[in-house]
Structure formats: C-alpha cells, structure tokens
mmCIF file of N, CA and C and ligand atoms in Angstrom:
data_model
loop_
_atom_site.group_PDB
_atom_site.id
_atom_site.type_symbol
_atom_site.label_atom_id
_atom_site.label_comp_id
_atom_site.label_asym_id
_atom_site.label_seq_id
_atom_site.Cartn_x
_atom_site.Cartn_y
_atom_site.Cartn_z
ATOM 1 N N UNK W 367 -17.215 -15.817 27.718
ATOM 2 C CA UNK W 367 -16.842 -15.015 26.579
ATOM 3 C C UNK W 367 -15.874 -15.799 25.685
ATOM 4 N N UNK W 368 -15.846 -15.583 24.505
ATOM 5 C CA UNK W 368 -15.234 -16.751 23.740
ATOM 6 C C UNK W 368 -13.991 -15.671 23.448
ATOM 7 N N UNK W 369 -12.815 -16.195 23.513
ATOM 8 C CA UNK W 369 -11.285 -15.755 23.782
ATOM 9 C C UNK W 369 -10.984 -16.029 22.246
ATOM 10 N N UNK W 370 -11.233 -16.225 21.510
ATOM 11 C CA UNK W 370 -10.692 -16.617 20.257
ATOM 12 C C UNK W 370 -11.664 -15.590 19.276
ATOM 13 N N UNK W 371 -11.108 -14.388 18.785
ATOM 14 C CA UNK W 371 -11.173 -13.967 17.974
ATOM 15 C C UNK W 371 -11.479 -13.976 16.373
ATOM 16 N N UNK W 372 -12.792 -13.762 15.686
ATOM 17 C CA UNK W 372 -12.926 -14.060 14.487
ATOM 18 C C UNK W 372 -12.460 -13.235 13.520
ATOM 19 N N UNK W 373 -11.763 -13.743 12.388
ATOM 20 C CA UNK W 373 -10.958 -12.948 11.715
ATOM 21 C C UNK W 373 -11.685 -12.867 10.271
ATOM 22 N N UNK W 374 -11.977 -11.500 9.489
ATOM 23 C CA UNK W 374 -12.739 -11.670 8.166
ATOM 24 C C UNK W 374 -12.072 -11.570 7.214
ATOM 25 N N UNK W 375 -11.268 -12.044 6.376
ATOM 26 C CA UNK W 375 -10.534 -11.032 5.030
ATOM 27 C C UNK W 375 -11.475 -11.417 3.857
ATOM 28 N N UNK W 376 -11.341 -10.531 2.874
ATOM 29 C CA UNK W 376 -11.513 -10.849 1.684
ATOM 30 C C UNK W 376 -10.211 -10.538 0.883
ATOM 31 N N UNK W 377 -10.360 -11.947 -0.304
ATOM 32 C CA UNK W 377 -9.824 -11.713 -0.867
ATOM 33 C C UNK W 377 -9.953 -11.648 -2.482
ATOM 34 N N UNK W 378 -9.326 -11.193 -3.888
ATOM 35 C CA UNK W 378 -9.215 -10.672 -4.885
ATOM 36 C C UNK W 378 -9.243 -12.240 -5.436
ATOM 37 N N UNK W 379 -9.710 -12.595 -6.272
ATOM 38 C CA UNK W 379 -9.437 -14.532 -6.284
ATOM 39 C C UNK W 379 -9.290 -14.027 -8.106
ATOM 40 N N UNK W 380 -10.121 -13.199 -8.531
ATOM 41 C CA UNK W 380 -9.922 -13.631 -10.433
ATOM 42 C C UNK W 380 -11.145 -12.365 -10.587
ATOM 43 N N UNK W 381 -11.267 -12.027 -12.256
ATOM 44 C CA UNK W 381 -12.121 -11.278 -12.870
ATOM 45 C C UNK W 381 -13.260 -11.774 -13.466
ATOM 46 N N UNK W 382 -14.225 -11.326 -13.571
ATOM 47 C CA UNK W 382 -15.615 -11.136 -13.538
ATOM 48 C C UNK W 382 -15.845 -11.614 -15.501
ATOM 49 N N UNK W 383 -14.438 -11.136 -16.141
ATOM 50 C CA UNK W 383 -14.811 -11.449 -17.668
ATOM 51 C C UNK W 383 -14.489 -12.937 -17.532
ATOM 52 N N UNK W 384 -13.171 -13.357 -17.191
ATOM 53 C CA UNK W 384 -12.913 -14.776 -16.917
ATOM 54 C C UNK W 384 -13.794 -15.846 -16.508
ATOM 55 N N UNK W 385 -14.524 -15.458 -15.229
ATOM 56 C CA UNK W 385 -15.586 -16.508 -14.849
ATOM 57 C C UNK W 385 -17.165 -16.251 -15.666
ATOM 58 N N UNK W 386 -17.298 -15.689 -16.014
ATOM 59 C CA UNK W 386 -18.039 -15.673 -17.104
ATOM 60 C C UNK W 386 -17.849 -16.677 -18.302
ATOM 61 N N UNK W 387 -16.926 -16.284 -18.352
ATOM 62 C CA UNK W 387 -16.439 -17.579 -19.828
ATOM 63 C C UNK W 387 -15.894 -18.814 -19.419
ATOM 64 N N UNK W 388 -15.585 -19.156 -18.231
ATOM 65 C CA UNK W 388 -14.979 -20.069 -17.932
ATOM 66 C C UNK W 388 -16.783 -20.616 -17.046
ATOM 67 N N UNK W 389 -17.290 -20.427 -16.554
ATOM 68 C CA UNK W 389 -18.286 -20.853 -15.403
ATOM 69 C C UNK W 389 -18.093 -20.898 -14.126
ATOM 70 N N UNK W 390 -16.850 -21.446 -14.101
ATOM 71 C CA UNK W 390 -16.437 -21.994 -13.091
ATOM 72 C C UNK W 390 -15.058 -22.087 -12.957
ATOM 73 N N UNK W 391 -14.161 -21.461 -11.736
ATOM 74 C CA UNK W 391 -13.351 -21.573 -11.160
ATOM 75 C C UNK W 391 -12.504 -21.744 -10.067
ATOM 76 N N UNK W 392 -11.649 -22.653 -9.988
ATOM 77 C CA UNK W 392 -10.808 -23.222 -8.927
ATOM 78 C C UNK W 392 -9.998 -22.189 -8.327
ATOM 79 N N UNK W 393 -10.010 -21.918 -6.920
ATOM 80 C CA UNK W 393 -9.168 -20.719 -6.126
ATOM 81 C C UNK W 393 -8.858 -21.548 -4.949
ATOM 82 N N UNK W 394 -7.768 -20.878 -4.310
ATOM 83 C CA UNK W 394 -7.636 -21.331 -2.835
ATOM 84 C C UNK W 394 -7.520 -19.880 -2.139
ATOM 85 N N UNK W 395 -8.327 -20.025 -0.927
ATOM 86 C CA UNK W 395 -8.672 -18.633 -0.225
ATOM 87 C C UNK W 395 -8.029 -19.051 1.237
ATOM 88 N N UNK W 396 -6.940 -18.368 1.916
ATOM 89 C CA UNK W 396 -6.792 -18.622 3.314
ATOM 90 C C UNK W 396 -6.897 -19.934 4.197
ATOM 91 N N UNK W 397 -6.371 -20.611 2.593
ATOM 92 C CA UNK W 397 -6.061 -22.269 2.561
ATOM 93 C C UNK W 397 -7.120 -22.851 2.737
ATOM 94 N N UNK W 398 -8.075 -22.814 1.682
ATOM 95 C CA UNK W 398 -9.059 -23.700 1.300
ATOM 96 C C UNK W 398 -9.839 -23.631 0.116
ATOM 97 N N UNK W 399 -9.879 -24.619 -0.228
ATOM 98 C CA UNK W 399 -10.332 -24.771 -1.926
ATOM 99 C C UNK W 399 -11.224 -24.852 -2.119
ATOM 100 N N UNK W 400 -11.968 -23.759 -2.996
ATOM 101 C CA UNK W 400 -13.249 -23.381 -3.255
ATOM 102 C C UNK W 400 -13.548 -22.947 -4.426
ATOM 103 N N UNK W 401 -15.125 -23.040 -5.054
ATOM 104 C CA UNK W 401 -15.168 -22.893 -6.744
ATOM 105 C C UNK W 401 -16.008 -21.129 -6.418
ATOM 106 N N UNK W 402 -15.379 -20.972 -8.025
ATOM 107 C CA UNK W 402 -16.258 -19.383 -8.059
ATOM 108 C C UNK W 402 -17.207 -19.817 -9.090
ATOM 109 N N UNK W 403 -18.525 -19.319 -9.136
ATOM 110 C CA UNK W 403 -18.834 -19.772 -10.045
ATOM 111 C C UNK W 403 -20.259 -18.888 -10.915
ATOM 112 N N UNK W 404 -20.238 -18.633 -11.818
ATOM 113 C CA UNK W 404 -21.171 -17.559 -12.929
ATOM 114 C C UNK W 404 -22.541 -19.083 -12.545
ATOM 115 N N UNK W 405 -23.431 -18.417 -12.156
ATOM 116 C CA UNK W 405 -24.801 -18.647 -11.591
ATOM 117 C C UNK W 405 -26.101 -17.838 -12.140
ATOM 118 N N UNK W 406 -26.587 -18.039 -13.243
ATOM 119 C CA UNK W 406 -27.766 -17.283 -13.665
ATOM 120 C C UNK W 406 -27.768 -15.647 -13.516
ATOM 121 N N UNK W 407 -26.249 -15.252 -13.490
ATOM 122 C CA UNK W 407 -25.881 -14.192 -13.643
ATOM 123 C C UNK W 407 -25.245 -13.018 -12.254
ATOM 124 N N UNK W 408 -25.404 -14.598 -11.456
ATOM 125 C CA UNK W 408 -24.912 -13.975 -10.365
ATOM 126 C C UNK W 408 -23.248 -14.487 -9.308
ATOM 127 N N UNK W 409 -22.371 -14.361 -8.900
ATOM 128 C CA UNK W 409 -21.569 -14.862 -8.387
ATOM 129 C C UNK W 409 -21.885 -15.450 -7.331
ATOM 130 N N UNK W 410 -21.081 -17.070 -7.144
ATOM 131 C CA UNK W 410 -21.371 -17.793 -5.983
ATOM 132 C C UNK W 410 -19.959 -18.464 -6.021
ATOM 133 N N UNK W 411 -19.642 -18.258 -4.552
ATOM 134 C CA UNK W 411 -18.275 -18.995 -3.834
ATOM 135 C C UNK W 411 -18.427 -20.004 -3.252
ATOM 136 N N UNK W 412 -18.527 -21.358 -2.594
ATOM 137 C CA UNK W 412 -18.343 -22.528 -2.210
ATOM 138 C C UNK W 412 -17.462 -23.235 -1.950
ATOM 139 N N UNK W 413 -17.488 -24.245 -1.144
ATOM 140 C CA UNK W 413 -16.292 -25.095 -0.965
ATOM 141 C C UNK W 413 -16.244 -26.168 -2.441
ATOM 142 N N UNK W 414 -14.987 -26.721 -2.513
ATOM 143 C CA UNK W 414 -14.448 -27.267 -3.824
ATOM 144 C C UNK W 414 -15.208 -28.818 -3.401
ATOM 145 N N UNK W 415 -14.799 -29.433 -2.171
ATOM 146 C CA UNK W 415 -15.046 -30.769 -1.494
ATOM 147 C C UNK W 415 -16.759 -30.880 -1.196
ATOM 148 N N UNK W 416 -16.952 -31.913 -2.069
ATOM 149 C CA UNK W 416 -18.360 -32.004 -1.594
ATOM 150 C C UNK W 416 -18.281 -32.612 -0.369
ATOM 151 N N UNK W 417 -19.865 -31.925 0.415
ATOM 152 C CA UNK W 417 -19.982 -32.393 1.427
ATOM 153 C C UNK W 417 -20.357 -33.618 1.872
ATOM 154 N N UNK W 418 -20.563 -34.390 0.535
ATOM 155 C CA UNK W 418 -21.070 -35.948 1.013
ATOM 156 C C UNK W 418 -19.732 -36.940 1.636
ATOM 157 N N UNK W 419 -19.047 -37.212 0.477
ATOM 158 C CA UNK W 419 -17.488 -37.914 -0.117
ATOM 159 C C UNK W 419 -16.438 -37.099 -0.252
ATOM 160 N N UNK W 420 -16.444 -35.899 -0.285
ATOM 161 C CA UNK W 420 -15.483 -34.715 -0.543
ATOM 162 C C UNK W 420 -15.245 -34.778 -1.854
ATOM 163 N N UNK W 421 -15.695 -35.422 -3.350
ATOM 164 C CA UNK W 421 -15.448 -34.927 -4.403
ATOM 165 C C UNK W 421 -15.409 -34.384 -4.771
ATOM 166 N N UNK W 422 -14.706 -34.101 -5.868
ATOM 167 C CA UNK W 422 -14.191 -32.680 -6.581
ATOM 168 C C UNK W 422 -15.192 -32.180 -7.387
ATOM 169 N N UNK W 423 -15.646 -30.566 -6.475
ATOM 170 C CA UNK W 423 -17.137 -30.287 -7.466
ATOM 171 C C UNK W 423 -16.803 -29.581 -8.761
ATOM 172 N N UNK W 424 -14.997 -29.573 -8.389
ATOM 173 C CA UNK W 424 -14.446 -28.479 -9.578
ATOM 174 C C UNK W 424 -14.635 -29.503 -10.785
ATOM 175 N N UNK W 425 -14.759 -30.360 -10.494
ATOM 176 C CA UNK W 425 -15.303 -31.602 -12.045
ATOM 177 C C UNK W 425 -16.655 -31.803 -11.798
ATOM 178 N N UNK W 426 -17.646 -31.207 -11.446
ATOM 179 C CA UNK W 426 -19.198 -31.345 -11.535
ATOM 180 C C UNK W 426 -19.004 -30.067 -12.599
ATOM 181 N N UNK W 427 -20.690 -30.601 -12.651
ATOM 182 C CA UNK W 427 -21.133 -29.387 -13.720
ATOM 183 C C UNK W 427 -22.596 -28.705 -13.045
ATOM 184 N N UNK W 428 -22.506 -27.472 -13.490
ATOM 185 C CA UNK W 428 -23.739 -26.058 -13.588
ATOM 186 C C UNK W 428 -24.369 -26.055 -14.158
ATOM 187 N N UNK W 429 -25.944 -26.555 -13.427
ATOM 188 C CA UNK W 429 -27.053 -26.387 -14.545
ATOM 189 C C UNK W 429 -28.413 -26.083 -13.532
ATOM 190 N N UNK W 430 -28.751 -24.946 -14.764
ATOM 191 C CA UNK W 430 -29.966 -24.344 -14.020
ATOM 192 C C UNK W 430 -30.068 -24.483 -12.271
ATOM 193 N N UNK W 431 -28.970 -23.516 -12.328
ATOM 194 C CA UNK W 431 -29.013 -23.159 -10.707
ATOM 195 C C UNK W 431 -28.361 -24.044 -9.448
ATOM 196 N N UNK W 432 -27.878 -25.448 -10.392
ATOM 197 C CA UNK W 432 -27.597 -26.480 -9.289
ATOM 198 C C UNK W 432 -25.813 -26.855 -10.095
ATOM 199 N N UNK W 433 -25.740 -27.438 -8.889
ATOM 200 C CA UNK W 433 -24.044 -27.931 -8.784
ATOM 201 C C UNK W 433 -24.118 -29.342 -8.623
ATOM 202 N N UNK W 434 -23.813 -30.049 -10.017
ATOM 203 C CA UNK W 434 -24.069 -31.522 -10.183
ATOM 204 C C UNK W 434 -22.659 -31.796 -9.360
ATOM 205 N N UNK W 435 -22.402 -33.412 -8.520
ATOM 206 C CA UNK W 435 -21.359 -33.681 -7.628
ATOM 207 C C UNK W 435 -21.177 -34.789 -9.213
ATOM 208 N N UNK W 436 -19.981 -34.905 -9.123
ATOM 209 C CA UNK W 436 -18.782 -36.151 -10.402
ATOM 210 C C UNK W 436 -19.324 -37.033 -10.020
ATOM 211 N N UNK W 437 -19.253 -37.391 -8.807
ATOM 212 C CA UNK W 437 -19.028 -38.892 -8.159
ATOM 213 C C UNK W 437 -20.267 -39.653 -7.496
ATOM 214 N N UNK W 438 -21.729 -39.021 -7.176
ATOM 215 C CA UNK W 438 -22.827 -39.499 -6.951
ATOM 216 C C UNK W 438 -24.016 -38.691 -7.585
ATOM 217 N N UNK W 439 -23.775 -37.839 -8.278
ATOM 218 C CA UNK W 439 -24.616 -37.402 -9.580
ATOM 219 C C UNK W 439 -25.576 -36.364 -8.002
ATOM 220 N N UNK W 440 -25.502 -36.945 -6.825
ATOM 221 C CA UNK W 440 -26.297 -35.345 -5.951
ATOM 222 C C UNK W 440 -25.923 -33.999 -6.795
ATOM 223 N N UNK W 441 -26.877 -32.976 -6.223
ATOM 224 C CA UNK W 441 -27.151 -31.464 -6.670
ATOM 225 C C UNK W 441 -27.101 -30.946 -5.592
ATOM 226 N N UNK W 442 -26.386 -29.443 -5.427
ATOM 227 C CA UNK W 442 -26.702 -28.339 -4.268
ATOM 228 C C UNK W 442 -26.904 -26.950 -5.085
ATOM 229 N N UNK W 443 -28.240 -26.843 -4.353
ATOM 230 C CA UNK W 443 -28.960 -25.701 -4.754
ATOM 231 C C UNK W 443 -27.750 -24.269 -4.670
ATOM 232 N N UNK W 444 -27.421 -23.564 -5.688
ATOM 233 C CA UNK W 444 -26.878 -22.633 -5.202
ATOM 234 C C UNK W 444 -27.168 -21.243 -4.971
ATOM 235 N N UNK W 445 -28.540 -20.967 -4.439
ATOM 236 C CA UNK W 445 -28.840 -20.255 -3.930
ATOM 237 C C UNK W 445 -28.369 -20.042 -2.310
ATOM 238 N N UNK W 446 -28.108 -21.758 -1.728
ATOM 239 C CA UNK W 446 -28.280 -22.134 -0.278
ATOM 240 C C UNK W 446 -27.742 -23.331 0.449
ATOM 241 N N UNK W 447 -27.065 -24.029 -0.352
ATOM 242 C CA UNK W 447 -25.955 -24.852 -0.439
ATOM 243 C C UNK W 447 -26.891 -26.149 -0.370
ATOM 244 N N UNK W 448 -28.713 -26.346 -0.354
ATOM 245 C CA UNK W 448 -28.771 -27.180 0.448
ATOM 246 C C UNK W 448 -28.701 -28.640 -0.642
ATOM 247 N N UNK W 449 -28.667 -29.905 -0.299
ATOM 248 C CA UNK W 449 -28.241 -31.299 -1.015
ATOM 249 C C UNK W 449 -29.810 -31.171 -1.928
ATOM 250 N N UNK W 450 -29.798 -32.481 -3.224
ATOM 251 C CA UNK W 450 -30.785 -32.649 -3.167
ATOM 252 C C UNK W 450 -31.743 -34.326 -2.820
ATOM 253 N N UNK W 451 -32.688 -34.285 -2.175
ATOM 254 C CA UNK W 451 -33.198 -34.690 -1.700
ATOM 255 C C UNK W 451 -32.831 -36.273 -1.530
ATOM 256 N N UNK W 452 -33.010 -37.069 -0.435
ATOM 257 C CA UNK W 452 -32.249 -38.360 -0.145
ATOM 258 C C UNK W 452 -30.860 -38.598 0.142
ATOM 259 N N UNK W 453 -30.338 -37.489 0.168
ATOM 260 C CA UNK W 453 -28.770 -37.598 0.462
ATOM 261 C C UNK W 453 -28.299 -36.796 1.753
ATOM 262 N N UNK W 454 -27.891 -38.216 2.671
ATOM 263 C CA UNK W 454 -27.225 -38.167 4.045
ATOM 264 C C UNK W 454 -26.004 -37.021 4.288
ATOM 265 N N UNK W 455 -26.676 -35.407 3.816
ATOM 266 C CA UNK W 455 -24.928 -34.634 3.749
ATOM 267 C C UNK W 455 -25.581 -33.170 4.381
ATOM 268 N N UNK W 456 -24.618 -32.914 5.053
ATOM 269 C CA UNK W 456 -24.815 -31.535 5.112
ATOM 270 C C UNK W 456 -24.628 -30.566 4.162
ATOM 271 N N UNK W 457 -25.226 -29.782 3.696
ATOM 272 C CA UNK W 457 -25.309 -28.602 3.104
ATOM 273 C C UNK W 457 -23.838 -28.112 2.420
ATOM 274 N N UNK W 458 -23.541 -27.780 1.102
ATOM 275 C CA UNK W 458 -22.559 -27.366 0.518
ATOM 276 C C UNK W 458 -22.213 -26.205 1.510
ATOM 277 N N UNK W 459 -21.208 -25.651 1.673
ATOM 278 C CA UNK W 459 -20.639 -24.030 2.594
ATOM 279 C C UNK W 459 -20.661 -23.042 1.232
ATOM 280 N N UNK W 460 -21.577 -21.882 1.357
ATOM 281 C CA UNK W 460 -21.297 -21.106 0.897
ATOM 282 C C UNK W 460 -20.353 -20.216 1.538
ATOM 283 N N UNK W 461 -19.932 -19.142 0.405
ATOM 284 C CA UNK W 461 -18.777 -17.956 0.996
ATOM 285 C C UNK W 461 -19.817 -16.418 0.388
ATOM 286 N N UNK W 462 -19.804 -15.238 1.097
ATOM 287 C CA UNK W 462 -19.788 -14.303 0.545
ATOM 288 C C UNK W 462 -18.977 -14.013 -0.287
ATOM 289 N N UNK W 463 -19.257 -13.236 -1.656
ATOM 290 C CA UNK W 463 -18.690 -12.847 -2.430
ATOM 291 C C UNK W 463 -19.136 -11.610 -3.265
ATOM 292 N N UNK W 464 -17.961 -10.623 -3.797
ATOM 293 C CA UNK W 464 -18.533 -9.168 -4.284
ATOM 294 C C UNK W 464 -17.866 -9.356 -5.392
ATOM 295 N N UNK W 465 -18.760 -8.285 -6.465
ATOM 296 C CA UNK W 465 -17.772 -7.901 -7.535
ATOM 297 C C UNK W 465 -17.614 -6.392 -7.370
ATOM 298 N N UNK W 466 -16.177 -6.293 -7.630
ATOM 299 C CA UNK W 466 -15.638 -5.040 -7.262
ATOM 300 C C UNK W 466 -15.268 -4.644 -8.552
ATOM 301 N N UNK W 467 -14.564 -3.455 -8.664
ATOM 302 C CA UNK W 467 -13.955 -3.056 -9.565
ATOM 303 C C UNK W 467 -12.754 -3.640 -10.170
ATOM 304 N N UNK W 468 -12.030 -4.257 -8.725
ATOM 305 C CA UNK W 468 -11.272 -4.656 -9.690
ATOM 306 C C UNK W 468 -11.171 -6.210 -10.056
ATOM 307 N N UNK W 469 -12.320 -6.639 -9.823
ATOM 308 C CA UNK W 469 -12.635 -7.938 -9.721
ATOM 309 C C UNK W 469 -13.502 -8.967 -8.720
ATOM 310 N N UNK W 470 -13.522 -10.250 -8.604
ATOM 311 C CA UNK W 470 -14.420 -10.857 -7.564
ATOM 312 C C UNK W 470 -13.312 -11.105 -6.611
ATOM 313 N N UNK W 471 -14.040 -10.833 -4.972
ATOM 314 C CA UNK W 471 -13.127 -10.994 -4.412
ATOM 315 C C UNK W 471 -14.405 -12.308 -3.174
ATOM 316 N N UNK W 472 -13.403 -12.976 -2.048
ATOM 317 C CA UNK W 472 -14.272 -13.528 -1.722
ATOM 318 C C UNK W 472 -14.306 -13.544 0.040
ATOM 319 N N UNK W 473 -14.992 -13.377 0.833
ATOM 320 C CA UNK W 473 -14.908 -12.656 2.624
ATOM 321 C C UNK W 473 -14.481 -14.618 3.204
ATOM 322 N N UNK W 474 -13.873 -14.230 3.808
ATOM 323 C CA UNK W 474 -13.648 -16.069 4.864
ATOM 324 C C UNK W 474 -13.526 -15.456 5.912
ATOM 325 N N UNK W 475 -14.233 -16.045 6.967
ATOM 326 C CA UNK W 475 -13.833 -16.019 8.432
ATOM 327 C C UNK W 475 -13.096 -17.191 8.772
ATOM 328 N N UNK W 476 -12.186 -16.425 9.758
ATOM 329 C CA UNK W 476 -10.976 -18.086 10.423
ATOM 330 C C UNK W 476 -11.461 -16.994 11.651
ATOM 331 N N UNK W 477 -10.746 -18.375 12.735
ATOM 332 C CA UNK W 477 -10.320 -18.135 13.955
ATOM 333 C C UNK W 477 -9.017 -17.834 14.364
HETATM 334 S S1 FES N 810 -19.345 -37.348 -3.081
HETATM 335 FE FE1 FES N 810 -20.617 -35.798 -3.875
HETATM 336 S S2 FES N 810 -22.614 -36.645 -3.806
HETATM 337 FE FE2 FES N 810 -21.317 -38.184 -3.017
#
C-alpha cells in the first residue's frame, strides 16, 4: 500500500478576460512554473520548462493548436502534450484546468 498520500488543490492563478488578451500566461502553482494559455478557445495549463532542454515555453509562441519551444523550434500538441515528431522528449505535462466564476483556476497533485 503506498503510505504517501496524494494531495489535489486547485488553485485561482488569473481571469479568463486577461488570458484571452494576453494568450498566454506565466503562474507559479504549488511551486512550479507553468503557462495558462487561450487555445482555440479553450484553456490549457502546462509546465513552463520544456521537456526537451527545459526552455522557456513562456517565450515560445501559439499557433494553431501547438506550442512552438524558443530554443529548438519543436511543437507540443496541446490537446496532449505530445512533441512533434523526431524529437528525443517526453511529452509536455499537462494540468487540469476550469473556468470558474471567479476565474481560471488550475488542480496539481503533490505528494
Ligand atoms: S529545449 Fe525545447 S525543443 Fe529543445
């Protein structure tokens, strides 16, 4: 039986008019840095560090559905985090995320 307990919070990170106009935004959730980001009309949470090099995807750009990386021009699908094709990386981490009333908030599990 695994003794270590999984813990869920969500949290309130920014509003729904903001990332709209902005695309994309930088949060830190339960100490870890992750982008929010307006997606063909839908919200998507992720880690900030790409998974190849750890570059900063908060300096990539959003287009048609994909998350260009700064630093080796790779794409992750953001439907599903997955790379695109030829590149030695695991999968971007998505996060659940809601829009609430009083904004987007975003679920992390820790241990
Ligand atoms: S560091 Fe992002 S694709 Fe290489």
């Amino acid at each position: 039986m695994d003794d270590e307990a999984v813990r869920s919070t969500c949290t309130l990170v920014c509003d729904l008019d903001r990332l709209k106009t902005e695309t994309m935004v930088r949060v830190r959730v339960g100490g870890l840095d992750m982008l929010v980001i307006w997606n063909e009309g839908e919200v998507v949470a992720c880690d900030r560090a790409c998974p190849h090099e750890q570059a900063d995807l908060g300096l990539g750009q959003v287009k048609a559905g994909r998350l260009y990386c700064p630093r080796h021009a790779a794409s992750f699908d953001l439907r599903d985090g997955t790379i695109s094709s030829g590149w030695p990386s695991s999968p971007l981490r998505l996060y659940p995320a809601r829009v609430t009333a009083e904004g987007i908030s975003i679920e992390v599990q820790q241990r």
